[in-house]
mmCIF file of C-alpha atoms and ligand atoms in Angstrom:
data_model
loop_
_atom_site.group_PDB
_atom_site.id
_atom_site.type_symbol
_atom_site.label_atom_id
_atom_site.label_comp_id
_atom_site.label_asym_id
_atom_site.label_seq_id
_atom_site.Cartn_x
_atom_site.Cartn_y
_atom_site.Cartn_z
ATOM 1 C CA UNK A 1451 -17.004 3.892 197.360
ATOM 2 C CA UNK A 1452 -15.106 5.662 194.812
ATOM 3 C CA UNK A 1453 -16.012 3.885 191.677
ATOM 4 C CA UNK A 1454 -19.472 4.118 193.065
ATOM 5 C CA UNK A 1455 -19.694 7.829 192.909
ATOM 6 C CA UNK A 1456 -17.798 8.591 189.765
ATOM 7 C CA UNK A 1457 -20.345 5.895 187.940
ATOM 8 C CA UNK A 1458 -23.291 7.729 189.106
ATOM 9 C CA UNK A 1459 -21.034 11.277 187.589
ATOM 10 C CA UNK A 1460 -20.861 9.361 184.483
ATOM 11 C CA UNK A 1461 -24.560 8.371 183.920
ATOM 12 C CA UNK A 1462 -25.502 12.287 185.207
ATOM 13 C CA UNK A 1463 -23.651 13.416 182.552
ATOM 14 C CA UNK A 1464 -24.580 10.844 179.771
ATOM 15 C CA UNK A 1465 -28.010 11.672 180.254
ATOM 16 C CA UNK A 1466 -26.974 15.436 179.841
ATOM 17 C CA UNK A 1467 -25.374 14.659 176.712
ATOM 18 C CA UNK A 1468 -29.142 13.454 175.028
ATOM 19 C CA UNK A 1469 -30.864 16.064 176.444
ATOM 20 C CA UNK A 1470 -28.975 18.462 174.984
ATOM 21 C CA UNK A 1471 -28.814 16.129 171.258
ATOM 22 C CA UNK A 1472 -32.378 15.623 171.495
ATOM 23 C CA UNK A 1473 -33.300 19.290 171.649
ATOM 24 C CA UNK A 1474 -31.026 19.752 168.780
ATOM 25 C CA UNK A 1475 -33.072 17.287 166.655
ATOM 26 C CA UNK A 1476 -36.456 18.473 167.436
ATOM 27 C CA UNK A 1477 -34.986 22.544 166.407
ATOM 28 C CA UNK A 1478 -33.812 20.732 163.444
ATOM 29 C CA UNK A 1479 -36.700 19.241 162.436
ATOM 30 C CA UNK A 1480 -39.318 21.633 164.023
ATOM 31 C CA UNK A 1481 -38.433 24.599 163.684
ATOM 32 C CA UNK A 1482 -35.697 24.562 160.906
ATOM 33 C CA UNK A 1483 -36.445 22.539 158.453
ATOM 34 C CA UNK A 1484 -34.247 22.643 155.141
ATOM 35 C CA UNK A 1485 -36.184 23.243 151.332
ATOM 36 C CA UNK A 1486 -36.417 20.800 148.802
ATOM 37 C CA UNK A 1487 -34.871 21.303 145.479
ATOM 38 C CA UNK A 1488 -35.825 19.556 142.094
ATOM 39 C CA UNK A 1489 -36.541 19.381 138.761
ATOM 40 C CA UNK A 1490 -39.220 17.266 136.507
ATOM 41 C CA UNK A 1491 -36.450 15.581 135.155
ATOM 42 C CA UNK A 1492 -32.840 14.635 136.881
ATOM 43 C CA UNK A 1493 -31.454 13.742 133.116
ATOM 44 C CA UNK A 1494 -31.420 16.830 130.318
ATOM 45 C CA UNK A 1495 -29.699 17.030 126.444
ATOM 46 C CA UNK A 1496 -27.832 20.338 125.238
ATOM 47 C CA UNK A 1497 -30.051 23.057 124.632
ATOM 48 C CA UNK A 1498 -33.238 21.789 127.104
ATOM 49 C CA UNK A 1499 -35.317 24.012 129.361
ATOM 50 C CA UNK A 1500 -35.764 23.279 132.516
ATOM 51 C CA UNK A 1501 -37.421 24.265 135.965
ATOM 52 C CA UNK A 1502 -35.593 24.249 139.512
ATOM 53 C CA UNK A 1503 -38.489 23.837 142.118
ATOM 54 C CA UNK A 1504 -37.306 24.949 145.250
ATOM 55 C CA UNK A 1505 -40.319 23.617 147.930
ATOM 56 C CA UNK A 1506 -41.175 23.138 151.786
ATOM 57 C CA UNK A 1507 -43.965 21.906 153.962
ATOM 58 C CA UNK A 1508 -45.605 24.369 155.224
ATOM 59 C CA UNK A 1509 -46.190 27.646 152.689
ATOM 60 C CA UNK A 1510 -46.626 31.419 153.284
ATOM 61 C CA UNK A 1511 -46.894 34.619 151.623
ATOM 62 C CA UNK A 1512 -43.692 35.807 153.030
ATOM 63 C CA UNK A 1513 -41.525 33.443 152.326
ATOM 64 C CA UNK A 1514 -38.321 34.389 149.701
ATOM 65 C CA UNK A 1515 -36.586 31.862 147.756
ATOM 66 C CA UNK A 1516 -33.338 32.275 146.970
ATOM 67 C CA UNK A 1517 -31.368 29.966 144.241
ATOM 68 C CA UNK A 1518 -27.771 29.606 144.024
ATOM 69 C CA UNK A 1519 -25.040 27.717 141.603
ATOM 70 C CA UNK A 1520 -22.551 26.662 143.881
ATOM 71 C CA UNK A 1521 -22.140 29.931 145.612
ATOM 72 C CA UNK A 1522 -23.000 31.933 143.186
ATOM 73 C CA UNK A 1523 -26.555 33.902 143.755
ATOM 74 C CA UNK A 1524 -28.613 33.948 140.681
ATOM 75 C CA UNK A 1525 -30.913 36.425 140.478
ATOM 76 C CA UNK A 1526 -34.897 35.576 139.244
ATOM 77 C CA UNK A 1527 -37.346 37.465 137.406
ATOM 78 C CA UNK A 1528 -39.434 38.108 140.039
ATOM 79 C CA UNK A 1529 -36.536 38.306 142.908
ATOM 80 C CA UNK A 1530 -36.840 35.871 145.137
ATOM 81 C CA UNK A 1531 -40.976 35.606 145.256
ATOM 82 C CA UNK A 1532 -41.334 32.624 142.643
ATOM 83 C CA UNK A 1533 -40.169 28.905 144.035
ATOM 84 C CA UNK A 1534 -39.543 28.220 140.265
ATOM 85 C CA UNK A 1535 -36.378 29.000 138.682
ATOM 86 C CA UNK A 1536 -36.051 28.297 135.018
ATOM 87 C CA UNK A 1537 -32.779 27.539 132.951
ATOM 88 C CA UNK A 1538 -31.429 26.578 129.925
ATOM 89 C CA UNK A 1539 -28.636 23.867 129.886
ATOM 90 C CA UNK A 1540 -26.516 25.059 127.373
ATOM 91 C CA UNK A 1541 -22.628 23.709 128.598
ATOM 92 C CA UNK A 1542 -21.719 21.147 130.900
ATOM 93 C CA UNK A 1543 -21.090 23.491 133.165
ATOM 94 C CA UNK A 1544 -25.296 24.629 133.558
ATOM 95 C CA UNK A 1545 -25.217 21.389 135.183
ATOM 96 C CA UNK A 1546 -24.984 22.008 139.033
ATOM 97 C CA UNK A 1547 -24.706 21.793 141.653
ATOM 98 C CA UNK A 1548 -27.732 23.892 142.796
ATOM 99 C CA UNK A 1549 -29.383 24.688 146.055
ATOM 100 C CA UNK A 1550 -31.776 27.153 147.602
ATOM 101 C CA UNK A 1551 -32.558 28.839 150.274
ATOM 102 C CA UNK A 1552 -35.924 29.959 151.981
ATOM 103 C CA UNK A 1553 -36.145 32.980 154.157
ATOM 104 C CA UNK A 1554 -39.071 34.636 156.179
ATOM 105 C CA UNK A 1555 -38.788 37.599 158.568
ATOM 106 C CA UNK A 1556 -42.298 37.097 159.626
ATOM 107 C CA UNK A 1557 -43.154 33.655 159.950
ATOM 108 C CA UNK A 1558 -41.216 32.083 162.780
ATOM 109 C CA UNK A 1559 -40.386 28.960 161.076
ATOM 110 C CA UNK A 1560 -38.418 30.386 158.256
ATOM 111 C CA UNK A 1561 -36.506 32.990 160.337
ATOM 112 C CA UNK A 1562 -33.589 30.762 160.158
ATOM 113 C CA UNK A 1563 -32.223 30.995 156.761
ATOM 114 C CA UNK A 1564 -31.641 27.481 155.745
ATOM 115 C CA UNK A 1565 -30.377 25.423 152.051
ATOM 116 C CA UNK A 1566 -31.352 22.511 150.326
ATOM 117 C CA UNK A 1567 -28.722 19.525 150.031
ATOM 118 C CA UNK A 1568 -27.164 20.216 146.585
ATOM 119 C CA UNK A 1569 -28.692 19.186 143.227
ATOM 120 C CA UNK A 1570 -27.032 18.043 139.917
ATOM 121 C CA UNK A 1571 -28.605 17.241 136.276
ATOM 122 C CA UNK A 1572 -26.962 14.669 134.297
ATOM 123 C CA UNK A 1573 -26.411 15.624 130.609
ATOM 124 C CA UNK A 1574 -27.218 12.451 128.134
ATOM 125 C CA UNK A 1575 -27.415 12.467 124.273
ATOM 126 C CA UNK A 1576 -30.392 11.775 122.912
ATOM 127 C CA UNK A 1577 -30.822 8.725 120.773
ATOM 128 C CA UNK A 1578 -30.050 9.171 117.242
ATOM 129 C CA UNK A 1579 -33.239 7.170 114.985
ATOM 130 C CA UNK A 1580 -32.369 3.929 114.687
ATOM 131 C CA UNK A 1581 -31.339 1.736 111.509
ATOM 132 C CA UNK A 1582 -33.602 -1.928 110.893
ATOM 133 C CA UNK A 1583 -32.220 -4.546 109.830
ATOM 134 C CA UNK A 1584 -34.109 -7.791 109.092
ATOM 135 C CA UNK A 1585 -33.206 -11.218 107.703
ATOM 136 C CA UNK A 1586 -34.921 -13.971 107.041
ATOM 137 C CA UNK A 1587 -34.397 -18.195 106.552
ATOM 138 C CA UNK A 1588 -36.763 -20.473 105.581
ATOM 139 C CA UNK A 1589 -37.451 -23.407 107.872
ATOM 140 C CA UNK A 1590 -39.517 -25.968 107.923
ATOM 141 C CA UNK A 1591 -41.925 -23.940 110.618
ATOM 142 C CA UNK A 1592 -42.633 -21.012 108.525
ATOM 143 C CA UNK A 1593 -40.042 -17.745 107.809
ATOM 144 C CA UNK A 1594 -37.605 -17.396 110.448
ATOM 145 C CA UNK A 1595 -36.947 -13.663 111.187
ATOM 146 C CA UNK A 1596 -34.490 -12.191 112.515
ATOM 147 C CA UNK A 1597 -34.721 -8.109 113.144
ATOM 148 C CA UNK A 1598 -31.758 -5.976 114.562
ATOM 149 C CA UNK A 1599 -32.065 -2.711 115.543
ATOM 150 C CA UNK A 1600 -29.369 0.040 116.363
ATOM 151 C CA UNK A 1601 -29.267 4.127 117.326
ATOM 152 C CA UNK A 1602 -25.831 5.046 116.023
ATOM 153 C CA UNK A 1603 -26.073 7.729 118.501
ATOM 154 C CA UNK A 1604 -27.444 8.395 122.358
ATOM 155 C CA UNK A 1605 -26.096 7.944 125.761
ATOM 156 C CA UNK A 1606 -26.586 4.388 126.714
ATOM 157 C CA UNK A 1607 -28.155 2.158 127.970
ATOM 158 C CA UNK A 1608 -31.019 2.262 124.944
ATOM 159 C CA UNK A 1609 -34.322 0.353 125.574
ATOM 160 C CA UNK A 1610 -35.100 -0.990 121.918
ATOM 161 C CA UNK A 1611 -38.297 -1.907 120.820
ATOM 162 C CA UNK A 1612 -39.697 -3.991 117.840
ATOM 163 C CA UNK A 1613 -43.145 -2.881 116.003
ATOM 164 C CA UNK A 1614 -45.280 -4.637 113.190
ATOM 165 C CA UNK A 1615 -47.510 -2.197 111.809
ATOM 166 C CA UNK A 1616 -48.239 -0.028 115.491
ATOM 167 C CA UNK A 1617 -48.340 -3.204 117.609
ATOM 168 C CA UNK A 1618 -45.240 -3.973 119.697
ATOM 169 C CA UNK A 1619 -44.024 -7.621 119.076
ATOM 170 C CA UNK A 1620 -41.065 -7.611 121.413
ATOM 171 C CA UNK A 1621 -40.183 -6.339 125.066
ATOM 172 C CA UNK A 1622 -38.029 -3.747 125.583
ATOM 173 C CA UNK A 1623 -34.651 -4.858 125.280
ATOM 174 C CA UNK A 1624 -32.358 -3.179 127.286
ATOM 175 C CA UNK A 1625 -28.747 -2.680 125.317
ATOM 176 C CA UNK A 1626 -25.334 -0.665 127.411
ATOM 177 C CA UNK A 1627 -23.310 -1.241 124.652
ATOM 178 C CA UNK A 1628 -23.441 0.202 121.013
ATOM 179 C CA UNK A 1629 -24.749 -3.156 119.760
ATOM 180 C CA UNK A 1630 -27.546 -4.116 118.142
ATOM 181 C CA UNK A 1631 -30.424 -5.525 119.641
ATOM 182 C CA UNK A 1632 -31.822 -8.567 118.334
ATOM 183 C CA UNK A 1633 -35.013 -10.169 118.265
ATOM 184 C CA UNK A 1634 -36.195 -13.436 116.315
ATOM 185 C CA UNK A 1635 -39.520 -15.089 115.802
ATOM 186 C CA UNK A 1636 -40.803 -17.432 113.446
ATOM 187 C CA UNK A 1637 -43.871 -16.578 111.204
ATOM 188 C CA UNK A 1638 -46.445 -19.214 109.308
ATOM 189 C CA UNK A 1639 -47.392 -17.247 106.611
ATOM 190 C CA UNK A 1640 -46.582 -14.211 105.111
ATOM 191 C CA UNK A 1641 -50.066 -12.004 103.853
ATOM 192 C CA UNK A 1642 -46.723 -9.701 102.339
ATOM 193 C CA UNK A 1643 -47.880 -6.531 103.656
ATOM 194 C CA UNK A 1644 -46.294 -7.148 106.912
ATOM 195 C CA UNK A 1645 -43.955 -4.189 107.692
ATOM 196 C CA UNK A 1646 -41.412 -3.437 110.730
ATOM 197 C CA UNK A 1647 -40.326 -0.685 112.690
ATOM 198 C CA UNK A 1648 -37.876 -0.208 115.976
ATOM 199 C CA UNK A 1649 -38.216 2.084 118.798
ATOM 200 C CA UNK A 1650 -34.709 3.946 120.505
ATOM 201 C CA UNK A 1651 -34.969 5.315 123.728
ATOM 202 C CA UNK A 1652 -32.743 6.397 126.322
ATOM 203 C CA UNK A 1653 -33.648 8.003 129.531
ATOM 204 C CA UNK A 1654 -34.275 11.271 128.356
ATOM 205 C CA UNK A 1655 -37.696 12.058 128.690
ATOM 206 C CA UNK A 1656 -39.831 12.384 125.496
ATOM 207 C CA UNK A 1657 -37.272 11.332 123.269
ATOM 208 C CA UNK A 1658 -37.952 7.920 121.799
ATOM 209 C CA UNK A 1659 -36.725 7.594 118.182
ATOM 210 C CA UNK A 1660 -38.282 5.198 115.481
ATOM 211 C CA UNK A 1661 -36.439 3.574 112.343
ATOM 212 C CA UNK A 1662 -38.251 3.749 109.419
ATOM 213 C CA UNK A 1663 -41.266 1.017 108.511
ATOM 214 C CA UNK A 1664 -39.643 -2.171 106.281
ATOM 215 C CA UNK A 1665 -40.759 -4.650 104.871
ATOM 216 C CA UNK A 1666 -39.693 -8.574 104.868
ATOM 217 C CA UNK A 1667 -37.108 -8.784 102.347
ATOM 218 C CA UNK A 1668 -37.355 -10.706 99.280
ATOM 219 C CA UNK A 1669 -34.098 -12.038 98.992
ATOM 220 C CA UNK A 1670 -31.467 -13.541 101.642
ATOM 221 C CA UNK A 1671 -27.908 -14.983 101.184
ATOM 222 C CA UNK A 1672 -28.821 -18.494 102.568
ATOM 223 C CA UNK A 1673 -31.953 -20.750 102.691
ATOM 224 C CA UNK A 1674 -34.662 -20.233 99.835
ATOM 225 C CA UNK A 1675 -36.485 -16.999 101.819
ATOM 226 C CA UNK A 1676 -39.875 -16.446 100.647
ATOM 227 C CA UNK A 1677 -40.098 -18.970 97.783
ATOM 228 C CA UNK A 1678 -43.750 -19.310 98.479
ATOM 229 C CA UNK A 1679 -44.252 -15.404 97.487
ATOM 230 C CA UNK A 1680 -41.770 -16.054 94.571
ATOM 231 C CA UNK A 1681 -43.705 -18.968 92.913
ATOM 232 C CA UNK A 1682 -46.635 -17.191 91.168
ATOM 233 C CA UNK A 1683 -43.637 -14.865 89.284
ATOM 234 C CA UNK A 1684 -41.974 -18.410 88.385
ATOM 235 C CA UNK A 1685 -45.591 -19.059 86.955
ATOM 236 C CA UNK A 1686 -46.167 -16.255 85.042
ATOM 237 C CA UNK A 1687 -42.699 -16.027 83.913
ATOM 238 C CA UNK A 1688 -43.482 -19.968 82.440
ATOM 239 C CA UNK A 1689 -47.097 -18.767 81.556
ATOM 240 C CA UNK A 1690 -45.223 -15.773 79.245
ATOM 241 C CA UNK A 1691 -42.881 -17.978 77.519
ATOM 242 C CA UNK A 1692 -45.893 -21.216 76.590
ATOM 243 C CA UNK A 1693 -47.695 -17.585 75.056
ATOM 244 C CA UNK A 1694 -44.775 -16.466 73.164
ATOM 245 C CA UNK A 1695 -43.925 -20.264 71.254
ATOM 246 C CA UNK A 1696 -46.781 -20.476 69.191
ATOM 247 C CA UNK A 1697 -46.080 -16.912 67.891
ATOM 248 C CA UNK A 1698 -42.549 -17.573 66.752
ATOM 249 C CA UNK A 1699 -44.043 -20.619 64.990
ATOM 250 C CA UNK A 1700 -46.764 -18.459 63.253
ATOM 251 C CA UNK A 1701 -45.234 -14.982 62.717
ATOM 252 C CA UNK A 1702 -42.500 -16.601 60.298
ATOM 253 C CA UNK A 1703 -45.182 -18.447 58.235
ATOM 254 C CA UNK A 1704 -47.232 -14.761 57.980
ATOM 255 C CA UNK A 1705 -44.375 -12.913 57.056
ATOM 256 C CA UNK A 1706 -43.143 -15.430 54.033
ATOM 257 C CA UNK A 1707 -46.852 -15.733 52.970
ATOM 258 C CA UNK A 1708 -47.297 -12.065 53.355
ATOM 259 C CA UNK A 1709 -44.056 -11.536 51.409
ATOM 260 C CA UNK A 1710 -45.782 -13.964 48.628
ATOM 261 C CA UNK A 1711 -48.812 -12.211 48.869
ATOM 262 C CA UNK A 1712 -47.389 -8.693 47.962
ATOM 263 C CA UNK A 1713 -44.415 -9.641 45.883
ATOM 264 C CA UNK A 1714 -42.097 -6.948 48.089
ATOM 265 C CA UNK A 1715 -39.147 -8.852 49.101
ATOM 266 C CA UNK A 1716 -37.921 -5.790 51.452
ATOM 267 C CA UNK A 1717 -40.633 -3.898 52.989
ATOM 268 C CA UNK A 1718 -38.731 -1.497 56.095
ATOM 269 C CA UNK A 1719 -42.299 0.163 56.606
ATOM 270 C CA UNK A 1720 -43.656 -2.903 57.993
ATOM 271 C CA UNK A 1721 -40.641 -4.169 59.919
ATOM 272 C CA UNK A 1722 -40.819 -2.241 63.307
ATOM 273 C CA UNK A 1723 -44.740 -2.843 63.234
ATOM 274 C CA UNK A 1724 -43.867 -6.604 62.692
ATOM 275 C CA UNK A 1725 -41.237 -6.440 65.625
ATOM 276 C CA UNK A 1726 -43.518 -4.512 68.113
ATOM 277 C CA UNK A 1727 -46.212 -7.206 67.182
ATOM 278 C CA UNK A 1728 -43.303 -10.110 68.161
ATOM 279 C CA UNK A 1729 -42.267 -8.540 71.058
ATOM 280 C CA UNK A 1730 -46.066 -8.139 72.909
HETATM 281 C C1 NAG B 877 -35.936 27.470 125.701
HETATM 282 O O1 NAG B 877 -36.228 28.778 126.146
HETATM 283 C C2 NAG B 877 -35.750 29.800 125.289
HETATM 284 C C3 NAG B 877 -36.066 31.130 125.914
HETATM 285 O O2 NAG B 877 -35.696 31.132 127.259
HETATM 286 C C4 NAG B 877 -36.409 29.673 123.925
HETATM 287 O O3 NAG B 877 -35.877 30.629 123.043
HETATM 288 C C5 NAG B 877 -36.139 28.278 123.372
HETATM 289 O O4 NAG B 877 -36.849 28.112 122.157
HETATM 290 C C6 NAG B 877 -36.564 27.213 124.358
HETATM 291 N N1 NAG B 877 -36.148 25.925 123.840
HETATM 292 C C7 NAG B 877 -36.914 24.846 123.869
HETATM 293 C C8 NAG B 877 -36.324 23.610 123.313
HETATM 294 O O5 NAG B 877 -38.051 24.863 124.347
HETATM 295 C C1 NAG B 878 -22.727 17.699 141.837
HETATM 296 O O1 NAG B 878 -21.684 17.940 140.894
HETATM 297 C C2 NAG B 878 -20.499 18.440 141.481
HETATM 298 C C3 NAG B 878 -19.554 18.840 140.367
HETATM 299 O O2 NAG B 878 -19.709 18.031 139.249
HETATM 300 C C4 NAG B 878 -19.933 17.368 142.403
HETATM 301 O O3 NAG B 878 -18.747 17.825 142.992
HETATM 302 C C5 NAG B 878 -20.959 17.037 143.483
HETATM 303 O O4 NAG B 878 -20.510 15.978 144.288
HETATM 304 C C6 NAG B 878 -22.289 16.675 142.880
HETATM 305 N N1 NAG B 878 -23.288 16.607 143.943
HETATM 306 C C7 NAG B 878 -24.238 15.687 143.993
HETATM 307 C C8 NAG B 878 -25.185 15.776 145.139
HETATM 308 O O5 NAG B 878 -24.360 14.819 143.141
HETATM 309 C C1 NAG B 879 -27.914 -6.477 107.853
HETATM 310 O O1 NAG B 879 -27.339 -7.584 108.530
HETATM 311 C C2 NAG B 879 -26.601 -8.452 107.668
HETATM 312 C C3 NAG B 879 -26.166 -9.634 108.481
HETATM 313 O O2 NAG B 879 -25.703 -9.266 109.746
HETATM 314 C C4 NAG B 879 -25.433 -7.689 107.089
HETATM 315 O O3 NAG B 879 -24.717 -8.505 106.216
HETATM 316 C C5 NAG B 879 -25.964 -6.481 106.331
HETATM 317 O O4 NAG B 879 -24.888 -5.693 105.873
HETATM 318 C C6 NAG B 879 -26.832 -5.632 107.227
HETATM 319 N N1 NAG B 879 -27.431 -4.558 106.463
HETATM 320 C C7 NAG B 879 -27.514 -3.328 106.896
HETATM 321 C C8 NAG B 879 -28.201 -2.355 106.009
HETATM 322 O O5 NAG B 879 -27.094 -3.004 108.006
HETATM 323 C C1 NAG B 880 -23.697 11.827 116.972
HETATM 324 O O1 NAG B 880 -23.292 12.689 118.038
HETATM 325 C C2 NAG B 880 -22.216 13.537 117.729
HETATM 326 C C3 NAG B 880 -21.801 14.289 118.962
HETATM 327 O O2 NAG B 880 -22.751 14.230 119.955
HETATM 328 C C4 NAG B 880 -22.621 14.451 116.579
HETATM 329 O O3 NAG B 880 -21.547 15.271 116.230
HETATM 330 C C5 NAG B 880 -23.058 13.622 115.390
HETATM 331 O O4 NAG B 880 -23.529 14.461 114.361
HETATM 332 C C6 NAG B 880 -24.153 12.639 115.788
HETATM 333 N N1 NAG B 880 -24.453 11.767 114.672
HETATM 334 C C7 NAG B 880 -25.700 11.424 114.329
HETATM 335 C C8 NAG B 880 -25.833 10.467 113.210
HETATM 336 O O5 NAG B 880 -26.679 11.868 114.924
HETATM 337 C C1 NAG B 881 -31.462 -14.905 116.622
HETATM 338 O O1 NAG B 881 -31.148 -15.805 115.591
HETATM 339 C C2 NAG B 881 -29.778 -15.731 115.191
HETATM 340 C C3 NAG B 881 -29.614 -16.608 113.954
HETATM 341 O O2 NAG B 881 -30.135 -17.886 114.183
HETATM 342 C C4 NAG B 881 -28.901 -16.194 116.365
HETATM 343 O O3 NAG B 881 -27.553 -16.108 116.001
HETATM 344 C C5 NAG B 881 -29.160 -15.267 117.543
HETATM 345 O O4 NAG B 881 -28.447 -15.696 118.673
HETATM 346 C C6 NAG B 881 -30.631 -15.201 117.867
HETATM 347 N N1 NAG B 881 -30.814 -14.117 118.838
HETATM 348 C C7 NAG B 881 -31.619 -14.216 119.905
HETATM 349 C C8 NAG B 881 -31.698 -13.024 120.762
HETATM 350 O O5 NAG B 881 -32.267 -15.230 120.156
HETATM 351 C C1 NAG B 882 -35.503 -0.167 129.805
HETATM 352 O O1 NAG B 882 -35.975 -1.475 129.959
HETATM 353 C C2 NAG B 882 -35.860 -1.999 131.265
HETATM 354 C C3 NAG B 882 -36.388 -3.400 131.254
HETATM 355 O O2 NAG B 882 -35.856 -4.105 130.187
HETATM 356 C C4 NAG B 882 -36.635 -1.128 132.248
HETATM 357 O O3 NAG B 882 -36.446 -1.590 133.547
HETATM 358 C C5 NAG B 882 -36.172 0.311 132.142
HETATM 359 O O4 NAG B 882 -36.973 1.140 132.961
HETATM 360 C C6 NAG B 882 -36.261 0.793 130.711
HETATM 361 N N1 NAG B 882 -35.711 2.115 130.604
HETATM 362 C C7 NAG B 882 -36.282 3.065 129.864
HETATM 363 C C8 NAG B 882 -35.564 4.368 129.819
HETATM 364 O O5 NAG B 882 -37.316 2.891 129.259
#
């Protein structure tokens, strides 16, 4: 009998206890519902402008936002009637946390003065431009290049990207340490025109960096790099040096007949003519 009753007490009063937590949740969400506070971008640099939105469902003419740091009120411009609030970061300590607040003595929904959870920017440093670095061995497939790319500056992680001319040639490789990224590739033929660039960018918005454009270099410690683009200097070089042989055969034979021929032994006018004439 006992244990009967006090069961049927305890389910009376359990279903009491939801009422009364399910009328809380539909004030909460029905008639009290909490602003919205952000920002374009979560992740600013030193120096950046930047908007606080402060926003809610359902608008009115009435309504006053209010924008805090911490506790602190900060006053706007236009006192409350704007939703945007616009700051500079200037010190670590512009970061946050801020919230707002919505009031409205007319509209019912509002009447309840009510924040927005807290909200914080993160301060990075923008990427620094990056530095290229290419090397190349000759294999037996063609030029084997190596490029390396590094910001000596910015808030990891970096995404780095590799360019010929405008046209990506790599994904974005995603570095959290202050290394290098590295991409290789192996190339036919060279037309020699062929120049590379690397793209640094960090989360920041709008901040992407580019190294400058270089070319494939012409000389490398190990391996015989480019001796295809070297061989038609080897030829000329040769090509020069067949030209010059038949002149130092015939430029000694002028010069003794010419000496014959005008009986001077030691003519200094005609020497530096005679040398410039060896020389071309
Ligand atoms: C940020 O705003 C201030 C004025 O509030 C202006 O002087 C400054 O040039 C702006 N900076 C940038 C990076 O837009
Ligand atoms: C915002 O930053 C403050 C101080 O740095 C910190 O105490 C708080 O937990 C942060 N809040 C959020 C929501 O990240
Ligand atoms: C490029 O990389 C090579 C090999 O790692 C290194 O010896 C050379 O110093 C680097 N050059 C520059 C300009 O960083
Ligand atoms: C790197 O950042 C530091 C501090 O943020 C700055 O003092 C320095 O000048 C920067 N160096 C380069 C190469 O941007
Ligand atoms: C690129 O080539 C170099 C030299 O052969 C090698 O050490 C390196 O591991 C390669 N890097 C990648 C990302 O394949
Ligand atoms: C960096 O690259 C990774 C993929 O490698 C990507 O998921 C991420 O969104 C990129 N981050 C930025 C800031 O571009």
């Amino acid at each position: 009998m006992m244990w009967k009753k006090s069961f049927l007490v305890f389910l009376f009063s359990l279903s009491i206890q939801n009422a009364v937590l399910d009328d809380d949740r539909t004030k909460k969400t029905d008639e009290c519902p909490s602003p919205r506070l952000s920002s374009q971008t979560t992740v600013v640099t030193k120096g950046q402008n930047v908007s606080l939105i402060c926003s809610i469902e359902k608008k009115s003419q009435t309504i006053m936002y209010y924008f805090y740091q911490g506790d602190k009120y900060l006053r706007t411009k236009d006192n409350g009637e704007s939703n945007i609030f616009n700051l500079r970061i200037s010190e670590a300590r512009d970061l946050g946390p801020y919230k707002c607040k919505v009031q409205d003595s007319i509209s019912s929904v509002y009447r309840c003065s009510k924040y927005s959870p807290d909200f914080n920017f993160t301060l990075l440093d923008p990427v620094a431009t990056p530095v290229l670095n290419i090397s190349v061995i000759q294999t037996e497939a063609g030029l084997y290049i190596t490029l390396r790319c590094i910001s000596p500056n910015g808030s990891l992680p970096i995404n780095y990207t590799f360019f010929e001319k405008n046209a990506a040639i790599s994904p974005a490789i995603s570095k959290d340490v202050r290394q290098p990224a590295e991409f290789n590739f192996t190339k036919k033929s060279t037309q020699g025109d062929e120049e590379y660039r690397c793209e640094a960018k960090n989360r920041l918005l709008n901040n992407a960096k580019y190294s400058q454009y270089s070319p494939i270099p012409l000389t490398d410690g190990d391996g015989c790099a480019l001796c295809l683009q070297l061989l038609p200097v080897g030829l000329l070089l040769v090509l020069k040096v067949i030209a010059l042989i038949p002149a130092c055969w015939i430029l000694p034979k002028y010069k003794a007949r010419k000496a014959m021929r005008d009986n001077v032994p030691e003519d200094y006018g005609h020497t530096p003519m005679e040398v410039g004439e060896y020389e071309k």
